[in-house]
CSV table of N, CA and C in Angstrom, one decimal:
chain,number,residue,atom,x,y,z
Y,279,MET,N,17.2,-7.6,20.6
Y,279,MET,CA,18.6,-8.0,20.1
Y,279,MET,C,18.5,-8.5,18.7
Y,280,GLY,N,19.7,-7.7,17.9
Y,280,GLY,CA,19.9,-7.8,16.2
Y,280,GLY,C,20.1,-9.8,16.4
Y,281,ARG,N,19.9,-10.0,14.7
Y,281,ARG,CA,20.2,-11.4,14.7
Y,281,ARG,C,22.2,-11.8,15.1
Y,282,TYR,N,22.7,-11.2,14.5
Y,282,TYR,CA,23.9,-11.0,14.5
Y,282,TYR,C,25.2,-9.5,14.8
Y,283,ALA,N,24.2,-10.0,17.1
Y,283,ALA,CA,24.3,-9.2,17.9
Y,283,ALA,C,25.9,-9.3,18.7
Y,284,ASP,N,26.4,-10.2,17.8
Y,284,ASP,CA,28.0,-10.3,18.7
Y,284,ASP,C,29.4,-9.9,16.9
Y,285,MET,N,28.5,-9.3,15.4
Y,285,MET,CA,29.5,-8.4,14.5
Y,285,MET,C,29.2,-7.1,14.8
Y,286,ASP,N,28.3,-6.9,16.2
Y,286,ASP,CA,28.3,-5.3,15.7
Y,286,ASP,C,29.4,-4.2,16.6
Y,287,GLY,N,30.6,-4.5,17.1
Y,287,GLY,CA,31.6,-4.0,17.3
Y,287,GLY,C,32.7,-3.2,16.3
Y,288,ASP,N,33.7,-2.8,17.0
Y,288,ASP,CA,34.5,-2.3,16.2
Y,288,ASP,C,35.1,-3.6,16.2
Y,289,LEU,N,35.7,-4.1,17.5
Y,289,LEU,CA,36.6,-5.9,16.9
Y,289,LEU,C,36.9,-6.4,16.0
Y,290,GLN,N,35.1,-6.6,16.0
Y,290,GLN,CA,34.5,-8.0,15.1
Y,290,GLN,C,34.6,-7.8,13.5
Y,291,ARG,N,34.2,-6.2,13.3
Y,291,ARG,CA,34.4,-5.8,11.9
Y,291,ARG,C,35.6,-4.9,10.7
Y,292,LEU,N,36.1,-4.5,11.9
Y,292,LEU,CA,37.3,-4.3,11.5
Y,292,LEU,C,39.0,-5.3,11.3
Y,293,PRO,N,39.3,-4.9,10.8
Y,293,PRO,CA,40.7,-5.8,10.9
Y,293,PRO,C,42.1,-5.6,11.5
Y,294,GLU,N,42.5,-6.6,12.0
Y,294,GLU,CA,43.3,-6.6,13.1
Y,294,GLU,C,43.9,-5.2,13.4
Y,295,GLY,N,44.3,-4.7,14.3
Y,295,GLY,CA,44.9,-3.5,14.3
Y,295,GLY,C,44.8,-2.4,14.6
Y,296,PHE,N,43.2,-2.0,13.4
Y,296,PHE,CA,42.6,-0.9,13.1
Y,296,PHE,C,41.5,-0.5,14.2
Y,297,GLN,N,41.9,1.3,14.9
Y,297,GLN,CA,40.3,1.2,15.3
Y,297,GLN,C,40.2,2.4,15.3
Y,298,ARG,N,38.6,3.1,16.0
Y,298,ARG,CA,38.1,4.4,15.0
Y,298,ARG,C,38.5,5.0,15.8
Y,299,ILE,N,38.7,6.1,15.1
Y,299,ILE,CA,38.9,7.2,16.0
Y,299,ILE,C,38.0,8.9,16.0
Y,300,GLY,N,37.5,8.4,13.9
Y,300,GLY,CA,36.5,9.5,14.5
Y,300,GLY,C,35.6,10.0,13.3
Y,301,TYR,N,35.1,10.6,12.8
Y,301,TYR,CA,33.5,10.6,11.9
Y,301,TYR,C,33.3,12.0,11.8
Y,302,ASP,N,33.3,12.5,10.4
Y,302,ASP,CA,32.7,13.2,9.8
Y,302,ASP,C,31.9,13.4,9.9
Y,303,ALA,N,30.2,14.5,9.8
Y,303,ALA,CA,29.2,14.0,9.6
Y,303,ALA,C,28.7,15.1,7.9
Y,304,ASP,N,29.5,15.6,8.2
Y,304,ASP,CA,29.4,16.6,6.5
Y,304,ASP,C,29.7,15.9,5.8
Y,305,THR,N,30.4,15.2,5.7
Y,305,THR,CA,30.8,14.7,4.6
Y,305,THR,C,30.8,12.8,5.4
Y,306,SER,N,30.1,12.2,5.7
Y,306,SER,CA,30.1,10.9,6.5
Y,306,SER,C,31.0,10.0,6.0
Y,307,VAL,N,32.2,10.3,6.7
Y,307,VAL,CA,32.9,9.1,6.7
Y,307,VAL,C,33.6,9.1,8.3
Y,308,TYR,N,34.1,8.1,8.2
Y,308,TYR,CA,34.9,7.7,9.6
Y,308,TYR,C,36.4,7.5,9.2
Y,309,THR,N,37.4,8.2,10.3
Y,309,THR,CA,38.4,7.7,10.5
Y,309,THR,C,39.4,6.9,11.5
Y,310,PHE,N,40.2,6.1,10.7
Y,310,PHE,CA,40.1,5.1,11.5
Y,310,PHE,C,42.2,5.4,11.9
Y,311,SER,N,42.2,4.0,12.7
Y,311,SER,CA,44.1,4.6,12.9
Y,311,SER,C,43.9,3.2,12.4
Y,312,GLY,N,45.7,3.1,11.8
Y,312,GLY,CA,45.7,1.7,11.6
Y,312,GLY,C,46.8,1.2,12.4
Y,313,PRO,N,47.5,-0.3,12.4
Y,313,PRO,CA,48.4,-0.7,13.5
Y,313,PRO,C,50.4,0.0,12.8
Y,314,ASP,N,50.1,0.4,11.5
Y,314,ASP,CA,51.4,1.3,11.0
Y,314,ASP,C,51.3,2.2,11.5
Y,315,GLY,N,50.3,3.0,12.0
Y,315,GLY,CA,50.4,4.4,12.7
Y,315,GLY,C,49.0,5.7,11.3
Y,316,LYS,N,49.3,4.9,10.5
Y,316,LYS,CA,48.5,5.8,9.2
Y,316,LYS,C,47.1,5.7,10.1
Y,317,THR,N,46.5,7.1,9.0
Y,317,THR,CA,45.5,6.6,9.5
Y,317,THR,C,44.6,7.0,8.3
Y,318,TYR,N,43.4,6.0,8.0
Y,318,TYR,CA,42.3,6.2,7.0
Y,318,TYR,C,41.1,6.1,7.1
Y,319,GLU,N,40.4,6.3,6.1
Y,319,GLU,CA,38.7,6.9,5.9
Y,319,GLU,C,38.5,5.6,5.3
Y,320,SER,N,36.9,5.7,5.1
Y,320,SER,CA,36.3,4.5,4.5
Y,320,SER,C,35.6,5.7,3.7
Y,321,GLU,N,34.9,4.7,3.0
Y,321,GLU,CA,33.7,5.3,1.7
Y,321,GLU,C,32.5,6.6,2.4
Y,322,PRO,N,32.4,7.2,1.6
Y,322,PRO,CA,31.8,8.0,2.4
Y,322,PRO,C,29.9,6.9,2.4
Y,323,GLY,N,29.2,7.1,3.4
Y,323,GLY,CA,28.5,6.7,3.9
Y,323,GLY,C,28.2,5.4,4.4
Y,324,ASN,N,30.0,4.4,4.6
Y,324,ASN,CA,29.9,3.1,5.0
Y,324,ASN,C,30.6,3.4,6.0
Y,325,ARG,N,30.3,3.0,7.0
Y,325,ARG,CA,31.0,2.3,8.3
Y,325,ARG,C,32.1,1.6,8.3
Y,326,PHE,N,31.4,0.9,7.5
Y,326,PHE,CA,32.7,-0.7,7.2
Y,326,PHE,C,32.6,-0.9,5.6
Y,327,GLY,N,34.2,-1.6,5.7
Y,327,GLY,CA,33.9,-1.1,4.1
Y,327,GLY,C,35.7,-1.8,3.6
Y,328,LYS,N,36.4,-1.1,2.6
Y,328,LYS,CA,37.1,-0.5,1.9
Y,328,LYS,C,37.7,0.7,3.5
Y,329,LEU,N,39.3,0.4,3.7
Y,329,LEU,CA,39.8,1.6,3.9
Y,329,LEU,C,40.8,2.2,3.0
Y,330,TRP,N,40.7,3.9,3.0
Y,330,TRP,CA,42.2,4.1,1.7
Y,330,TRP,C,42.6,5.1,2.4
Y,331,PRO,N,44.1,5.1,2.7
Y,331,PRO,CA,44.4,6.2,3.2
Y,331,PRO,C,44.2,7.8,3.1
Y,332,VAL,N,44.2,8.3,3.8
Y,332,VAL,CA,44.1,9.9,3.9
Y,332,VAL,C,45.2,10.4,3.3
Y,333,GLY,N,44.9,11.3,2.1
Y,333,GLY,CA,46.1,12.4,1.4
Y,333,GLY,C,46.2,11.1,0.0
Y,334,GLU,N,45.5,9.7,0.5
Y,334,GLU,CA,46.0,9.5,-1.2
Y,334,GLU,C,44.4,9.1,-1.7
Y,335,PRO,N,44.8,10.2,-3.2
Y,335,PRO,CA,43.6,9.6,-4.3
Y,335,PRO,C,42.9,8.4,-4.0
Y,336,ARG,N,42.1,8.7,-4.2
Y,336,ARG,CA,40.6,7.1,-3.9
Y,336,ARG,C,40.9,6.5,-5.7
Y,337,PRO,N,40.9,5.4,-6.1
Y,337,PRO,CA,40.0,5.3,-7.7
Y,337,PRO,C,39.1,5.7,-8.2
Y,338,GLN,N,38.9,6.2,-8.7
Y,338,GLN,CA,37.7,6.8,-9.4
Y,338,GLN,C,37.2,5.7,-10.1
Y,339,ARG,N,35.5,5.8,-9.9
Y,339,ARG,CA,34.5,4.7,-10.5
Y,339,ARG,C,34.8,4.6,-12.0
Y,340,SER,N,34.2,3.4,-12.5
Y,340,SER,CA,34.9,3.5,-14.5
Y,340,SER,C,33.5,3.7,-14.5
Y,341,ASP,N,33.2,3.9,-16.4
Y,341,ASP,CA,32.1,4.4,-16.4
Y,341,ASP,C,31.2,3.3,-17.0
Y,342,ALA,N,32.1,1.8,-16.7
Y,342,ALA,CA,31.5,0.3,-16.5
Y,342,ALA,C,30.7,0.2,-15.5
Y,343,ASP,N,31.8,0.4,-14.2
Y,343,ASP,CA,30.9,0.2,-13.6
Y,343,ASP,C,30.0,1.4,-12.2
Y,344,ILE,N,29.5,1.9,-13.4
Y,344,ILE,CA,28.1,3.3,-13.0
Y,344,ILE,C,27.3,2.7,-13.7
Y,345,GLU,N,27.4,2.2,-15.2
Y,345,GLU,CA,26.5,1.8,-15.6
Y,345,GLU,C,26.1,0.2,-14.9
Y,346,ALA,N,26.6,-0.5,-14.7
Y,346,ALA,CA,26.4,-1.9,-14.6
Y,346,ALA,C,25.8,-1.4,-12.7
Y,347,ALA,N,25.8,-0.5,-11.8
Y,347,ALA,CA,25.1,-0.1,-11.0
Y,347,ALA,C,23.7,0.1,-11.4
Y,348,ASN,N,23.5,1.3,-12.3
Y,348,ASN,CA,22.8,1.7,-12.8
Y,348,ASN,C,21.6,0.6,-13.4
Y,349,ALA,N,22.2,-0.6,-13.9
Y,349,ALA,CA,21.5,-1.7,-14.6
Y,349,ALA,C,21.0,-3.0,-13.6
Y,350,ALA,N,21.7,-2.5,-12.3
Y,350,ALA,CA,21.4,-3.1,-10.9
Y,350,ALA,C,19.9,-2.4,-10.4
Y,351,ILE,N,20.0,-1.3,-10.4
Y,351,ILE,CA,18.7,-0.3,-9.7
Y,351,ILE,C,17.5,-0.8,-10.6
Y,352,ASP,N,18.0,-0.6,-12.0
Y,352,ASP,CA,16.7,-0.7,-13.1
Y,352,ASP,C,15.8,-2.1,-12.5
Y,353,GLU,N,17.1,-3.6,-12.5
Y,353,GLU,CA,16.4,-4.2,-12.2
Y,353,GLU,C,16.2,-4.9,-11.4
Y,354,ASP,N,16.3,-3.7,-10.4
Y,354,ASP,CA,15.7,-4.3,-8.9
Y,354,ASP,C,14.4,-3.5,-9.4
Y,355,ASN,N,14.0,-2.4,-10.0
Y,355,ASN,CA,12.9,-1.7,-9.9
Y,355,ASN,C,12.2,-2.3,-11.2
Y,356,GLU,N,12.0,-2.9,-11.9
Y,356,GLU,CA,11.5,-4.1,-13.0
Y,356,GLU,C,11.4,-5.5,-11.8
Y,357,SER,N,11.8,-6.3,-11.1
Y,357,SER,CA,10.7,-7.0,-10.0
Y,357,SER,C,10.2,-6.6,-9.1
Y,358,ALA,N,11.0,-5.1,-8.6
Y,358,ALA,CA,9.4,-4.8,-7.7
Y,358,ALA,C,8.0,-4.3,-8.0
Y,359,LEU,N,8.1,-3.9,-10.3
Y,359,LEU,CA,7.1,-3.5,-10.6
Y,359,LEU,C,5.9,-5.5,-10.7
Y,360,ARG,N,6.9,-7.1,-11.2
Y,360,ARG,CA,6.5,-7.4,-11.1
Y,360,ARG,C,6.0,-8.2,-9.7
Y,361,THR,N,7.0,-7.6,-8.4
Y,361,THR,CA,5.9,-8.6,-7.5
Y,361,THR,C,4.8,-7.6,-7.3
Y,362,MET,N,4.5,-6.6,-7.7
Y,362,MET,CA,3.5,-5.5,-7.4
Y,362,MET,C,1.9,-6.9,-8.2
Y,363,LEU,N,2.6,-6.2,-10.0
Y,363,LEU,CA,1.2,-6.5,-10.2
Y,363,LEU,C,0.5,-7.4,-10.2
Y,364,PRO,N,0.5,-8.5,-9.5
Y,364,PRO,CA,-1.2,-9.4,-9.6
Y,364,PRO,C,-2.2,-8.5,-8.2
Y,365,PHE,N,-1.2,-7.9,-7.3
Y,365,PHE,CA,-2.1,-7.2,-6.3
Y,365,PHE,C,-2.9,-5.8,-6.9
Y,366,ALA,N,-2.2,-5.1,-7.9
Y,366,ALA,CA,-2.9,-4.1,-9.3
Y,366,ALA,C,-3.8,-4.8,-9.9
Y,367,LEU,N,-3.8,-5.9,-10.6
Y,367,LEU,CA,-3.8,-6.5,-10.9
Y,367,LEU,C,-6.0,-6.4,-10.0
Y,368,LEU,N,-5.8,-7.4,-9.0
Y,368,LEU,CA,-6.3,-7.5,-8.1
Y,368,LEU,C,-7.3,-6.5,-7.9
Y,369,ILE,N,-6.6,-5.7,-7.7
Y,369,ILE,CA,-7.6,-4.0,-7.2
Y,369,ILE,C,-9.1,-3.1,-8.3
Y,370,LEU,N,-7.9,-3.7,-9.7
Y,370,LEU,CA,-8.3,-3.2,-10.9
Y,370,LEU,C,-9.3,-4.1,-11.0
Y,371,VAL,N,-9.3,-4.6,-10.8
Y,371,VAL,CA,-10.6,-6.0,-10.9
Y,371,VAL,C,-11.6,-5.8,-9.8
Y,372,PHE,N,-11.7,-5.8,-8.9
Y,372,PHE,CA,-12.6,-5.2,-8.1
Y,372,PHE,C,-12.8,-3.8,-8.0
Y,373,MET,N,-12.2,-2.8,-8.7
Y,373,MET,CA,-13.0,-1.7,-8.6
Y,373,MET,C,-14.2,-1.8,-10.2
Y,374,ILE,N,-13.9,-1.8,-11.3
Y,374,ILE,CA,-14.3,-2.7,-12.3
Y,374,ILE,C,-15.6,-2.8,-12.2
Y,375,LEU,N,-15.9,-4.3,-11.0
Y,375,LEU,CA,-16.6,-5.1,-10.6
Y,375,LEU,C,-17.8,-4.5,-10.0
Y,376,VAL,N,-16.8,-3.1,-8.7
Y,376,VAL,CA,-17.5,-2.5,-8.0
Y,376,VAL,C,-18.6,-0.9,-9.1
Y,377,PHE,N,-18.0,-0.8,-10.0
Y,377,PHE,CA,-18.8,0.2,-11.3
Y,377,PHE,C,-19.7,0.0,-11.5
Y,378,LYS,N,-19.4,-1.6,-12.5
Y,378,LYS,CA,-20.3,-2.3,-12.8
Y,378,LYS,C,-21.8,-2.7,-12.0
Y,379,LEU,N,-21.6,-3.3,-11.0
Y,379,LEU,CA,-22.7,-3.5,-10.4
Y,379,LEU,C,-23.7,-2.0,-10.2
Y,380,ALA,N,-22.8,-0.5,-9.8
Y,380,ALA,CA,-23.4,0.4,-9.2
Y,380,ALA,C,-23.5,1.2,-10.6
Y,381,VAL,N,-23.3,0.4,-11.6
Y,381,VAL,CA,-24.0,1.0,-12.7
Y,381,VAL,C,-25.4,0.7,-12.8
Y,382,MET,N,-25.3,-1.4,-12.7
Y,382,MET,CA,-26.7,-1.6,-12.7
Y,382,MET,C,-28.0,-1.5,-12.3
Y,383,ARG,N,-26.9,-1.0,-10.8
Y,383,ARG,CA,-27.9,-0.8,-9.6
Y,383,ARG,C,-29.3,0.4,-10.1
Y,384,PHE,N,-27.8,1.5,-10.8
Y,384,PHE,CA,-29.0,2.7,-10.8
Y,384,PHE,C,-29.4,1.9,-12.6
Y,385,LYS,N,-29.5,1.7,-12.9
Y,385,LYS,CA,-30.0,1.4,-14.5
Y,385,LYS,C,-31.6,0.4,-13.4
Y,386,SER,N,-31.3,-0.3,-13.1
Y,386,SER,CA,-32.8,-1.2,-12.5
Y,386,SER,C,-33.5,0.0,-11.6
Y,387,VAL,N,-33.1,0.8,-11.1
Y,387,VAL,CA,-33.5,2.1,-10.8
Y,387,VAL,C,-34.0,2.7,-11.3
Y,388,ARG,N,-34.0,3.1,-12.4
Y,388,ARG,CA,-34.3,4.6,-12.7
Y,388,ARG,C,-35.1,3.5,-14.2
Y,389,ALA,N,-35.0,2.0,-14.5
Y,389,ALA,CA,-35.9,1.8,-15.0
Y,389,ALA,C,-37.5,1.3,-14.8
Y,390,ARG,N,-37.5,1.4,-13.7
Y,390,ARG,CA,-39.1,0.9,-13.2
Y,390,ARG,C,-39.5,2.4,-13.5
Y,391,PRO,N,-41.1,1.9,-13.8
Y,391,PRO,CA,-41.9,3.3,-13.8
Y,391,PRO,C,-42.1,3.7,-12.3
Y,392,VAL,N,-42.3,5.0,-12.0
Y,392,VAL,CA,-42.8,5.1,-10.6
Y,392,VAL,C,-43.9,6.2,-11.1
Y,393,ARG,N,-45.3,5.4,-10.5
Y,393,ARG,CA,-46.2,5.7,-10.8
Y,393,ARG,C,-46.7,6.7,-9.0
Y,394,GLN,N,-47.4,7.5,-9.8
Y,394,GLN,CA,-47.7,9.1,-8.9
Y,394,GLN,C,-48.8,9.0,-8.6
Y,395,ARG,N,-49.1,8.3,-6.9
Y,395,ARG,CA,-50.1,8.1,-6.7
Y,395,ARG,C,-50.0,9.7,-5.0
Y,396,SER,N,-51.5,10.5,-5.0
Y,396,SER,CA,-51.7,11.1,-4.4
Y,396,SER,C,-52.5,10.8,-3.0
Y,397,ARG,N,-52.3,11.5,-2.0
Y,397,ARG,CA,-52.7,11.4,-1.2
Y,397,ARG,C,-54.6,10.2,-0.8
Y,398,ARG,N,-55.0,11.5,-1.7
Y,398,ARG,CA,-56.9,10.3,-1.2
Y,398,ARG,C,-56.1,9.0,-1.8
Y,399,ASP,N,-55.8,9.0,-3.0
Y,399,ASP,CA,-55.9,7.7,-4.0
Y,399,ASP,C,-55.7,6.9,-2.5
Y,400,SER,N,-54.5,7.3,-2.2
Y,400,SER,CA,-53.7,6.0,-1.4
Y,400,SER,C,-54.5,5.7,0.6
Y,401,VAL,N,-54.7,7.3,0.3
Y,401,VAL,CA,-56.2,6.8,1.1
Y,401,VAL,C,-57.9,6.1,0.8
Y,402,GLU,N,-58.2,6.3,-0.2
Y,402,GLU,CA,-59.2,5.9,-0.7
Y,402,GLU,C,-59.1,4.1,-1.2
Y,403,SER,N,-57.5,3.9,-1.2
Y,403,SER,CA,-57.3,2.3,-1.7
Y,403,SER,C,-57.6,1.7,0.2
Y,404,PHE,N,-57.2,2.9,1.3
Y,404,PHE,CA,-57.2,1.8,2.1
Y,404,PHE,C,-58.7,1.8,3.0
Y,405,LEU,N,-59.1,3.0,2.5
Y,405,LEU,CA,-60.9,2.3,3.2
Y,405,LEU,C,-62.1,1.6,2.0
Y,406,LYS,N,-61.3,0.5,1.0
Y,406,LYS,CA,-62.1,0.7,0.3
Y,406,LYS,C,-61.6,-1.2,0.3
Y,407,PRO,N,-63.0,-1.6,0.1
Y,407,PRO,CA,-62.7,-2.7,0.5
Y,407,PRO,C,-62.3,-4.0,-0.3
Y,408,GLU,N,-61.9,-4.9,-0.8
Y,408,GLU,CA,-60.8,-5.7,-1.7
Y,408,GLU,C,-62.6,-6.3,-1.8
Y,409,LYS,N,-62.6,-6.7,-4.0
Y,409,LYS,CA,-63.1,-6.6,-4.5
Y,409,LYS,C,-63.1,-8.4,-4.3
Y,410,GLY,N,-64.2,-9.3,-3.9
Y,410,GLY,CA,-64.1,-10.8,-4.2
Y,410,GLY,C,-63.6,-11.0,-3.0
Y,411,ARG,N,-63.6,-10.5,-1.9
Y,411,ARG,CA,-62.8,-11.0,-0.3
Y,411,ARG,C,-64.2,-10.8,0.2
Y,412,VAL,N,-65.0,-12.0,0.8
Y,412,VAL,CA,-65.8,-12.7,1.7
Y,412,VAL,C,-66.1,-11.8,3.3
Y,413,ASP,N,-64.2,-12.0,3.1
Y,413,ASP,CA,-64.3,-11.9,4.7
Y,413,ASP,C,-63.4,-11.0,5.0
Y,414,SER,N,-64.1,-9.8,4.2
Y,414,SER,CA,-62.6,-8.4,4.2
Y,414,SER,C,-63.4,-7.4,5.1
Y,415,PHE,N,-63.2,-6.8,5.8
Y,415,PHE,CA,-63.9,-5.9,6.9
Y,415,PHE,C,-65.5,-5.1,6.9
Y,416,VAL,N,-65.3,-4.6,6.2
Y,416,VAL,CA,-66.8,-4.0,5.6
Y,416,VAL,C,-67.5,-4.9,5.7
Y,417,GLN,N,-67.6,-6.0,4.6
Y,417,GLN,CA,-68.6,-6.8,4.7
Y,417,GLN,C,-69.1,-7.7,6.1
Y,418,VAL,N,-68.0,-7.8,6.8
Y,418,VAL,CA,-68.5,-8.5,8.0
Y,418,VAL,C,-69.6,-8.0,9.0
Y,419,GLU,N,-68.6,-6.4,9.5
Y,419,GLU,CA,-69.7,-5.1,9.8
Y,419,GLU,C,-71.1,-5.0,8.9
Y,420,LYS,N,-71.2,-4.7,7.7
Y,420,LYS,CA,-72.4,-5.3,7.6
Y,420,LYS,C,-73.5,-6.2,7.7
Y,421,ASN,N,-72.8,-7.2,7.3
Y,421,ASN,CA,-73.9,-8.8,7.7
Y,421,ASN,C,-73.9,-8.5,9.0
Y,422,LYS,N,-73.1,-8.4,9.8
Y,422,LYS,CA,-73.4,-7.3,11.2
Y,422,LYS,C,-75.1,-7.0,11.7
Y,423,GLU,N,-74.6,-5.6,10.7
Y,423,GLU,CA,-76.5,-4.7,11.2
Y,423,GLU,C,-77.0,-5.6,10.9
Y,424,TYR,N,-77.8,-6.2,9.5
Y,424,TYR,CA,-78.9,-7.2,9.3
Y,424,TYR,C,-79.1,-8.0,10.2
Y,425,ASP,N,-78.1,-8.3,10.7
Y,425,ASP,CA,-78.2,-9.9,11.5
Y,425,ASP,C,-79.2,-9.2,13.0
């Protein structure tokens, strides 16, 4: 249930004696009957608001009114941009750091010399005992043979 559920009906929103009698979907205009028997129309797109008698010309908006509305829209756009700017800055800094770390990682991997080893080198180094170690497997085996 909405916050202002008690103000959703026509009885609460319309002036005394007014009743909604129709809606034109093509023009988005509501039609109302007044207490004096005349019919009234709302502004296009507005369910409630100013009501104008049918058949009478509505006052046109002046250039100053239109400029004021456009200025308000521009101000809202600038306000939204100012609100989003800190988040965009955080995302930009994060992306720069990720890129910088990726480049540093790539350079460090590339800078290390890669020693090409053949299969024979790896087998020989596995079988060869380490120099200077008395307890190597080969030395122990040789000692067993002579004992």
